[in-house]
Structure formats: structure tokens, C-alpha cells
Amino acid sequence: MSATLTAPGPATDRPAHRDPNVVRWLAAYTSSMVGDSVYYLALSWAAVQAGTPSQAGVVMAVSAVPRALLMLGGGVIADRFGPRRVVIGSDAVRCAAALAVAALLFFTSPGLWPLALLALVFGTVDAVFMPAVGALPARVTSRDQLARVQGMRGLGIRFASVVGAPLGGLAVAVGGASAAFGLAGLLIAVSVPLLVSVRLRNLPPDDKAAARADTAWRDLVAGLRYIRRHRVLAPLMLAIALGDLGFVGPLNVGLTLLADERGWGASGMGWVLAGFGTGAGAASLLLTVRGRLPYAGQVAAYTILAGSVAIGALAFVPGVLAAVGVALLIGLLAGLSGAMCGALLQTQADPAYLGRVTAVSGLVSLGFAPLSMPLSAAAIGAWGTGPVFVVSAVVCGLGGLVALGVRDLRRAELPR
């Protein structure tokens, strides 16, 4: 990374949530995530208005393909060119694309093609944006503050999910999809000057040299080899994969089918989702305030195991009120396990490899885990919600058993 883009951050004992440099990074990240939430609502609304429900579904799914196919390459780009430069470039492209479609929809009625193209652009850019976002905190704060930053990032995600949808809905109500796309572009644009003002810590020259090869392909191979040989990261990736595979299906399509089966209705399902979000937000807040939890590997393992039991129990609760309580518990446990796994990824990985490490983790969560959704729907249609939720809980629980069974992961700690 060039000297014009990287300035060494001064050493400080200040906690991350009181560090203006970290707060600027968090504001940039949160603004970008709120813009994302508005964008997805605008895209779904515009697609439904311009085509049939099946066509709208295709438009919404377009972005997933380049995101999954290019994610590993995005991790290489983040490590080679520096995460801040990649995030700034990604947000600039996403902003320009959203504003261009907003203008196009304002002046014409072009149909579905610009929406599909926009989804393709966002999916392609996400493939480099997501690994870079994961690699950036290690360049912004000290290693002992990375767990707290992980909690702060979780709070930013929760804030974006709560605020983004109402903002997008308001924009659609006032000015249609064009206004919503324009708002999304402006919110994403806010992140760019904030990121430019963030001071970064230089990597030690030896770390850079050890992580860089002469070609991008060898960089990718080196990153995968680094993960495979790492005593903590390798089993941690497996635990994350199993946990996500068992979690994503039941808490997405499975919950919708369960609510329909039990007669909870859309409002009941909304309350259950609110319970989950509240629990996950509480977990992020705990890590933000505490900054560090002892026995991180064991906490991750036991919360994955306990969360898997709660997932299985959700299919057998007697009513919506009990379901909200169980969802609250699932959110808390999943939030804690996710925060611990994320913090361990941040602190165990060499910063020079973090883009590639984050890319592999993101590919597992965003590329493979969503495949469980159609499988869960088909299985529920064949055998009902109870058996499928139980099988999903077993798969999720296997992730906890991996974390407990591998000594180095079980004994892993966050830095003090």
C-alpha cells in the first residue's frame, strides 16, 4: 500500500469505542450497511413492479452468483492492494451504480434489465468488498481491541437492519424506487470521506513479504495453504461451516413455513424475528462493553452447542410467545458464537492474510450455507418442520463438537 494511503496509527491504550479513528471507521461501515439495506428493499420493490414474481426472484438472485464465484479472488485483491483502498473503490462503484439506476428510473421505465445489471454489479463488487471489510479492522486498531471492534461491527449490522428497511420504505412511498435507489447511493457515498480520514497501521515488512507471492494465483494458493496448516483457523472454518449450514435453513425459509403451519401469521413471524435480532444485538453489545471474554474457544463451542438445541426446540414450542423467547435465546447464543468466531478469525490470522481468511469464511457463510434453504424447504414439504429442525440442529451442533474436539481451538484465547 502506498504511503499516500497509509499512515501509521499511533499507539494508544484507548478502548476502541472511545477511539475517534475506530468510530470513524464504524460510522463509515454502518452508513454503507444502511445503504445496502435500502438498496435491497428498492431492488425487490422495483423488480416486483417491473416484472412477474418469478422474474423478480431471478433479479434478486443474480448478485449471489458472482459473489460466490469471485469471493476467493476478492480476498487476494484485498490483501494485495490493501483493504481500505478496496473498500473505498467498492463503495464508489456501488454508489455510482445505484445513482445511475435511480436517474434511469426517474426519467424512463426501462424494465428489468437495468435492475438485473445493477444486481450483477453489486454482487461482483461484494466479492471484493466483503473480504476487504473483514481485513480492515486489524489495520485500524490494536490487536487487543479487535474483539471489541467485532462487537461494534455487530451493533452496526443490527442498526442497519432495523433502520434501513423503514428508510427504504419511506423513500419508496415518497418518490418511488428511483428515490430509494438515490437514497441508497447517497448513504453509501457517506462512507467514502469517512474512510479516507481513517488512519491505518502499517504491516511489518516481514509480514507483507511472507504473505505475498509473485502472482495472484499463488497468493490464493498461499492463503488456502495458510488456513489449512493453521491449528486454529482450519478447525474454526469447519465449525463455522457446520454451524451456518444448520442455522441458515431453519432461521430463514424454515421459520416462514413454521409460522404458516402454526398459524402465527406474518405478525407472529415478525415478532419471532425481532426476538432473534434483539438477542443477537445483546451479544454484540456485551462484547463491545466487555471488550474481551475469557476462554473464547470454549465459549464459541458451548454457545454453538446450546444454540443448536434451541434451534431444534423452536419447532416444538406451543405458541408464538414461547417462540419469541426461544428466538431471543437463539439470537443471543448465535450472536455470541458468531462474535467469538469472528474475533478469533481476526486475532488468530496474520493481518497480511486477513483478506483471504475473511474470503474463505464469507464463501462458507454466503456461498455454501444458503444452499441449505431450498433443501430445508423441500425436506419440510416431505417430512414436516419438526424432523428438519432437529436434523438442522444436529448439523449445527457438529460445529460445536469440532470446536470442543480440537485442542488448539478449544484452548484459543483472545488477546488481553
Coordinates of C-alpha atoms in Angstrom, one line a residue:
M1 CA 0.0 0.0 0.0
S2 CA 1.4 3.4 -0.9
A3 CA 2.4 5.9 1.6
T4 CA -0.3 8.3 0.4
L5 CA -3.0 5.9 1.5
T6 CA -1.4 4.5 4.7
A7 CA -0.4 6.4 7.7
P8 CA 0.9 4.6 10.8
G9 CA -1.6 4.8 13.6
P10 CA -0.2 6.0 16.9
A11 CA -0.1 3.6 19.7
T12 CA -2.9 4.1 22.2
D13 CA -4.3 2.4 25.2
R14 CA -7.7 4.0 24.5
P15 CA -10.6 1.4 24.2
A16 CA -11.8 1.0 20.6
H17 CA -15.3 2.5 21.3
R18 CA -13.6 5.7 22.6
D19 CA -11.1 5.9 19.8
P20 CA -12.2 8.6 17.2
N21 CA -10.3 6.7 14.5
V22 CA -12.3 3.5 15.1
V23 CA -15.5 5.5 15.5
R24 CA -15.0 7.0 12.0
W25 CA -14.4 3.5 10.6
L26 CA -17.6 2.3 12.3
A27 CA -19.6 5.3 11.0
A28 CA -18.4 4.5 7.5
Y29 CA -19.2 0.9 7.8
T30 CA -22.7 1.5 9.3
S31 CA -23.6 4.1 6.7
S32 CA -22.6 1.7 4.0
M33 CA -24.7 -1.1 5.5
V34 CA -27.7 1.1 5.9
G35 CA -27.4 2.0 2.3
D36 CA -27.2 -1.7 1.5
S37 CA -30.5 -2.4 3.3
V38 CA -32.2 0.5 1.5
Y39 CA -30.8 -0.8 -1.8
Y40 CA -32.1 -4.4 -1.3
L41 CA -35.6 -3.1 -0.5
A42 CA -35.5 -0.8 -3.5
L43 CA -34.3 -3.6 -5.8
S44 CA -37.0 -6.0 -4.6
W45 CA -39.8 -3.4 -4.9
A46 CA -38.7 -2.2 -8.4
A47 CA -38.3 -5.8 -9.6
V48 CA -41.8 -6.8 -8.5
Q49 CA -43.3 -3.7 -10.1
A50 CA -41.4 -4.2 -13.4
G51 CA -42.0 -8.0 -13.8
T52 CA -43.6 -11.2 -12.6
P53 CA -42.8 -12.6 -9.2
S54 CA -40.6 -15.3 -10.7
Q55 CA -38.7 -12.7 -12.7
A56 CA -38.3 -10.6 -9.6
G57 CA -36.8 -13.6 -7.8
V58 CA -34.3 -14.1 -10.6
V59 CA -33.2 -10.4 -10.3
M60 CA -32.8 -10.8 -6.6
A61 CA -30.7 -13.9 -7.0
V62 CA -28.4 -12.6 -9.7
S63 CA -25.9 -11.0 -7.3
A64 CA -25.3 -14.3 -5.5
V65 CA -23.6 -15.9 -8.5
P66 CA -20.6 -13.5 -8.9
R67 CA -20.4 -13.1 -5.2
A68 CA -19.8 -16.8 -4.7
L69 CA -17.6 -17.3 -7.7
L70 CA -15.3 -14.4 -7.1
M71 CA -15.1 -14.2 -3.3
L72 CA -11.8 -16.0 -3.0
G73 CA -10.2 -13.8 -5.7
G74 CA -11.6 -10.8 -3.8
G75 CA -9.7 -11.9 -0.7
V76 CA -6.5 -11.9 -2.8
I77 CA -7.3 -8.4 -4.1
A78 CA -7.9 -7.1 -0.6
D79 CA -4.5 -8.4 0.7
R80 CA -2.6 -7.3 -2.4
F81 CA -3.9 -3.7 -2.7
G82 CA -4.9 -3.0 0.9
P83 CA -8.4 -3.3 2.4
R84 CA -9.1 0.4 2.7
R85 CA -8.3 1.1 -0.9
V86 CA -10.5 -1.8 -1.9
V87 CA -13.4 -0.7 0.3
I88 CA -13.3 2.9 -0.9
G89 CA -13.2 1.8 -4.5
S90 CA -16.1 -0.7 -3.9
D91 CA -18.3 1.9 -2.2
A92 CA -17.6 4.4 -5.0
V93 CA -18.7 1.9 -7.7
R94 CA -21.8 0.8 -5.7
C95 CA -22.7 4.4 -5.2
A96 CA -22.3 5.4 -8.8
A97 CA -24.3 2.3 -10.0
A98 CA -27.2 3.0 -7.6
L99 CA -27.4 6.7 -8.5
A100 CA -27.3 5.8 -12.2
V101 CA -30.2 3.4 -11.9
A102 CA -32.0 6.0 -9.8
A103 CA -31.7 8.5 -12.6
L104 CA -32.7 6.0 -15.2
L105 CA -35.8 5.0 -13.4
F106 CA -36.7 8.7 -12.8
F107 CA -36.6 9.6 -16.5
T108 CA -37.7 6.3 -18.1
S109 CA -39.4 3.0 -17.5
P110 CA -36.6 0.6 -18.8
G111 CA -38.0 -2.7 -17.4
L112 CA -36.0 -5.3 -15.6
W113 CA -32.6 -5.2 -17.5
P114 CA -31.1 -2.3 -15.5
L115 CA -32.1 -3.9 -12.2
A116 CA -30.5 -7.2 -13.2
L117 CA -27.4 -5.3 -14.3
L118 CA -27.3 -3.4 -11.0
A119 CA -27.7 -6.7 -9.0
L120 CA -24.8 -8.1 -11.1
V121 CA -22.6 -5.1 -10.4
F122 CA -23.4 -5.2 -6.6
G123 CA -22.7 -9.0 -6.5
T124 CA -19.4 -8.6 -8.3
V125 CA -18.3 -5.7 -6.1
D126 CA -19.4 -7.5 -2.9
A127 CA -16.9 -10.3 -3.8
V128 CA -14.0 -7.9 -3.1
F129 CA -15.8 -5.6 -0.7
M130 CA -16.6 -8.3 1.9
P131 CA -13.1 -9.7 2.3
A132 CA -11.7 -6.1 2.5
V133 CA -14.2 -5.2 5.2
G134 CA -13.1 -8.2 7.2
A135 CA -9.4 -7.3 6.8
L136 CA -9.7 -3.6 7.7
P137 CA -10.2 -3.6 11.5
A138 CA -6.7 -5.2 12.0
R139 CA -5.3 -2.1 10.3
V140 CA -7.4 0.4 12.3
T141 CA -6.9 -0.7 15.9
S142 CA -4.6 -2.7 18.1
R143 CA -4.8 -6.5 18.3
D144 CA -6.2 -6.4 21.9
Q145 CA -9.2 -4.3 20.7
L146 CA -10.2 -6.5 17.8
A147 CA -12.8 -8.4 19.8
R148 CA -14.4 -5.2 20.9
V149 CA -14.4 -4.0 17.3
Q150 CA -16.1 -7.2 16.3
G151 CA -18.9 -6.4 18.8
M152 CA -19.1 -2.8 17.5
R153 CA -19.4 -4.1 13.9
G154 CA -22.2 -6.4 15.0
L155 CA -24.1 -3.4 16.5
G156 CA -23.6 -1.6 13.2
I157 CA -25.2 -4.5 11.3
R158 CA -28.1 -4.6 13.7
F159 CA -28.6 -0.9 13.4
A160 CA -28.6 -1.1 9.6
S161 CA -31.1 -3.9 9.6
V162 CA -33.5 -2.0 11.9
V163 CA -33.2 1.4 10.2
G164 CA -32.5 0.5 6.6
A165 CA -35.9 -1.1 5.8
P166 CA -38.1 1.7 7.2
L167 CA -35.9 4.3 5.5
G168 CA -36.2 2.4 2.2
G169 CA -39.9 2.0 2.6
L170 CA -40.3 5.7 3.3
A171 CA -38.3 6.6 0.2
V172 CA -40.4 4.3 -1.9
A173 CA -43.6 5.8 -0.5
V174 CA -42.4 9.4 -1.2
G175 CA -40.6 9.1 -4.5
G176 CA -40.8 5.5 -5.7
A177 CA -38.0 3.1 -6.4
S178 CA -35.9 5.9 -8.0
A179 CA -35.9 7.9 -4.7
A180 CA -34.9 4.7 -2.8
F181 CA -32.0 3.9 -5.1
G182 CA -30.9 7.5 -4.8
L183 CA -31.0 7.4 -1.0
A184 CA -29.0 4.1 -1.0
G185 CA -26.4 5.7 -3.2
L186 CA -26.0 8.7 -1.0
L187 CA -25.8 6.6 2.2
I188 CA -23.0 4.5 0.6
A189 CA -21.3 7.7 -0.6
V190 CA -21.1 9.0 3.0
S191 CA -18.7 6.1 3.8
V192 CA -16.0 7.3 1.3
P193 CA -14.8 10.5 3.0
L194 CA -15.0 8.9 6.4
L195 CA -12.8 6.0 5.2
V196 CA -10.3 8.5 3.7
S197 CA -10.0 10.1 7.1
V198 CA -9.2 6.8 8.9
R199 CA -5.6 6.3 9.9
L200 CA -4.2 2.9 9.2
R201 CA -1.4 0.9 10.8
N202 CA 1.4 -0.3 8.6
L203 CA 2.0 -4.1 8.4
P204 CA 5.6 -5.1 9.4
P205 CA 7.6 -5.6 6.2
D206 CA 8.4 -9.2 7.0
D207 CA 4.7 -10.0 7.3
K208 CA 4.0 -8.4 3.9
A209 CA 6.8 -10.4 2.3
A210 CA 5.8 -13.7 3.8
A211 CA 2.2 -13.3 2.6
R212 CA 2.9 -12.0 -1.0
A213 CA 3.7 -14.2 -3.9
D214 CA 4.6 -13.1 -7.5
T215 CA 1.2 -13.8 -9.0
A216 CA -2.4 -13.5 -7.7
W217 CA -3.0 -17.3 -8.2
R218 CA 0.0 -18.1 -6.0
D219 CA -1.3 -15.6 -3.5
L220 CA -4.6 -17.5 -3.4
V221 CA -2.9 -20.9 -3.1
A222 CA -0.7 -19.5 -0.3
G223 CA -3.7 -18.2 1.6
L224 CA -5.5 -21.5 1.4
R225 CA -2.4 -23.3 2.4
Y226 CA -2.0 -20.9 5.4
I227 CA -5.5 -21.7 6.6
R228 CA -5.2 -25.4 6.1
R229 CA -2.0 -25.6 8.1
H230 CA -3.2 -23.2 10.9
R231 CA -4.0 -25.1 14.1
V232 CA -6.9 -22.8 15.0
L233 CA -8.2 -21.4 11.7
A234 CA -8.6 -24.7 9.9
P235 CA -10.9 -26.3 12.5
L236 CA -12.6 -22.9 13.1
M237 CA -13.6 -22.7 9.4
L238 CA -15.1 -26.2 9.7
A239 CA -17.0 -25.2 12.8
I240 CA -18.3 -22.1 11.2
A241 CA -19.4 -24.0 8.1
L242 CA -21.3 -26.6 10.1
G243 CA -22.9 -24.0 12.3
D244 CA -24.1 -21.9 9.3
L245 CA -25.4 -24.9 7.4
G246 CA -27.5 -25.9 10.4
F247 CA -28.6 -22.4 11.2
V248 CA -29.4 -20.7 7.9
G249 CA -32.2 -23.0 6.6
P250 CA -34.3 -23.1 9.8
L251 CA -34.0 -19.4 10.6
N252 CA -34.9 -18.3 7.1
V253 CA -37.2 -20.4 4.9
G254 CA -37.9 -22.8 7.8
L255 CA -39.2 -20.2 10.1
T256 CA -41.6 -18.9 7.4
L257 CA -43.0 -22.4 6.9
L258 CA -43.2 -23.0 10.6
A259 CA -45.2 -19.7 11.1
D260 CA -47.6 -20.7 8.3
E261 CA -48.0 -24.2 9.7
R262 CA -48.7 -22.9 13.3
G263 CA -51.0 -20.1 12.1
W264 CA -48.8 -17.4 13.6
G265 CA -49.2 -15.2 10.6
A266 CA -46.8 -12.5 9.3
S267 CA -47.0 -10.5 12.5
G268 CA -46.1 -13.5 14.6
M269 CA -43.2 -14.3 12.4
G270 CA -42.1 -10.7 12.7
W271 CA -42.1 -10.9 16.5
V272 CA -40.0 -14.1 16.3
L273 CA -37.5 -12.4 14.0
A274 CA -37.5 -9.4 16.3
G275 CA -36.7 -11.7 19.3
F276 CA -33.8 -13.1 17.3
G277 CA -32.5 -9.7 16.4
T278 CA -32.7 -8.5 19.9
G279 CA -30.7 -11.4 21.2
A280 CA -28.0 -11.0 18.6
G281 CA -27.8 -7.3 19.3
A282 CA -27.4 -8.0 23.0
A283 CA -24.5 -10.3 22.3
S284 CA -22.8 -7.6 20.2
L285 CA -23.3 -5.1 22.9
L286 CA -21.8 -7.4 25.5
L287 CA -18.7 -7.8 23.5
T288 CA -18.5 -4.1 22.8
V289 CA -18.7 -3.3 26.5
R290 CA -16.5 -6.1 27.8
G291 CA -14.0 -6.0 25.0
R292 CA -12.9 -9.5 25.8
L293 CA -14.4 -12.7 27.0
P294 CA -12.1 -15.4 28.5
Y295 CA -12.0 -18.9 27.2
A296 CA -13.0 -17.7 23.7
G297 CA -12.7 -21.2 22.1
Q298 CA -14.8 -22.9 24.7
V299 CA -17.4 -20.1 24.7
A300 CA -17.7 -20.5 20.9
A301 CA -18.1 -24.2 21.2
Y302 CA -20.6 -24.3 24.0
T303 CA -22.7 -21.5 22.6
I304 CA -22.9 -23.3 19.2
L305 CA -24.0 -26.5 21.0
A306 CA -26.6 -24.7 23.2
G307 CA -27.8 -22.7 20.1
S308 CA -28.3 -26.0 18.2
V309 CA -30.5 -27.3 21.0
A310 CA -32.6 -24.1 20.9
I311 CA -32.9 -24.4 17.1
G312 CA -34.3 -27.9 17.5
A313 CA -36.7 -26.8 20.2
L314 CA -38.1 -24.0 18.1
A315 CA -40.2 -26.4 16.0
F316 CA -41.9 -27.8 19.1
V317 CA -42.8 -24.6 21.1
P318 CA -46.6 -24.4 22.0
G319 CA -47.2 -20.8 20.8
V320 CA -45.8 -17.6 19.4
L321 CA -44.9 -16.1 22.8
A322 CA -42.7 -19.1 23.6
A323 CA -41.3 -19.0 20.1
V324 CA -40.2 -15.4 20.6
G325 CA -38.5 -16.4 23.8
V326 CA -36.7 -19.3 22.1
A327 CA -35.7 -17.0 19.2
L328 CA -34.3 -14.5 21.7
L329 CA -32.2 -17.3 23.2
I330 CA -31.1 -18.4 19.7
G331 CA -30.1 -14.8 18.8
L332 CA -28.1 -14.4 22.0
L333 CA -26.3 -17.7 21.6
A334 CA -25.7 -17.3 17.8
G335 CA -24.6 -13.8 18.4
L336 CA -22.1 -14.8 21.0
S337 CA -20.8 -17.8 19.0
G338 CA -20.6 -15.6 15.8
A339 CA -18.8 -12.8 17.7
M340 CA -16.3 -15.3 19.2
C341 CA -15.7 -17.0 15.9
G342 CA -15.2 -13.6 14.2
A343 CA -13.0 -12.3 16.9
L344 CA -10.8 -15.5 16.8
L345 CA -10.5 -15.1 13.0
Q346 CA -9.4 -11.5 13.4
T347 CA -6.9 -12.2 16.2
Q348 CA -5.5 -15.6 15.1
A349 CA -4.9 -14.7 11.5
D350 CA -1.8 -12.8 10.4
P351 CA -3.1 -9.4 9.2
A352 CA -1.4 -9.8 5.8
Y353 CA -3.6 -12.9 5.2
L354 CA -6.9 -11.5 6.7
G355 CA -8.5 -10.7 3.3
R356 CA -8.1 -14.3 2.2
V357 CA -9.1 -15.7 5.5
T358 CA -12.3 -13.5 5.5
A359 CA -13.0 -14.5 1.9
V360 CA -13.0 -18.2 2.8
S361 CA -15.2 -17.5 5.8
G362 CA -17.5 -15.4 3.7
L363 CA -17.7 -18.1 1.0
V364 CA -18.8 -20.6 3.6
S365 CA -21.5 -18.3 5.0
L366 CA -22.7 -16.6 1.8
G367 CA -21.9 -19.2 -0.8
F368 CA -22.5 -22.6 0.7
A369 CA -24.8 -22.1 3.7
P370 CA -27.7 -20.5 1.6
L371 CA -27.8 -23.8 -0.3
S372 CA -29.5 -25.3 2.8
M373 CA -32.6 -23.0 2.2
P374 CA -34.1 -24.8 -0.8
L375 CA -33.1 -28.2 0.8
S376 CA -34.8 -27.2 4.0
A377 CA -37.9 -26.2 2.2
A378 CA -38.1 -29.4 0.2
A379 CA -37.4 -31.5 3.3
I380 CA -40.1 -29.7 5.3
G381 CA -42.6 -30.3 2.5
A382 CA -41.7 -34.1 2.6
W383 CA -41.3 -34.7 6.4
G384 CA -42.6 -31.6 8.2
T385 CA -40.9 -28.9 10.3
G386 CA -40.0 -31.0 13.4
P387 CA -37.7 -33.6 11.8
V388 CA -36.0 -31.0 9.6
F389 CA -35.3 -28.6 12.5
V390 CA -33.9 -31.5 14.5
V391 CA -31.6 -32.5 11.7
S392 CA -30.5 -28.9 11.3
A393 CA -29.8 -28.7 15.0
V394 CA -27.6 -31.8 14.8
V395 CA -25.6 -30.3 11.9
C396 CA -25.2 -27.1 13.8
G397 CA -24.2 -29.0 16.9
L398 CA -21.5 -30.8 15.0
G399 CA -19.8 -27.4 14.6
G400 CA -19.7 -27.1 18.4
L401 CA -18.3 -30.6 18.7
V402 CA -15.5 -29.8 16.3
A403 CA -14.6 -26.7 18.4
L404 CA -14.6 -28.8 21.6
G405 CA -12.7 -31.7 20.0
V406 CA -9.8 -29.8 18.6
R407 CA -7.5 -28.9 21.4
D408 CA -5.9 -25.7 19.9
L409 CA -9.3 -24.3 19.1
R410 CA -10.8 -25.2 22.4
R411 CA -7.9 -23.5 24.2
A412 CA -7.8 -20.5 22.0
E413 CA -7.9 -17.1 23.8
L414 CA -8.5 -13.5 22.7
P415 CA -5.5 -11.2 23.4
R416 CA -5.6 -9.1 26.5

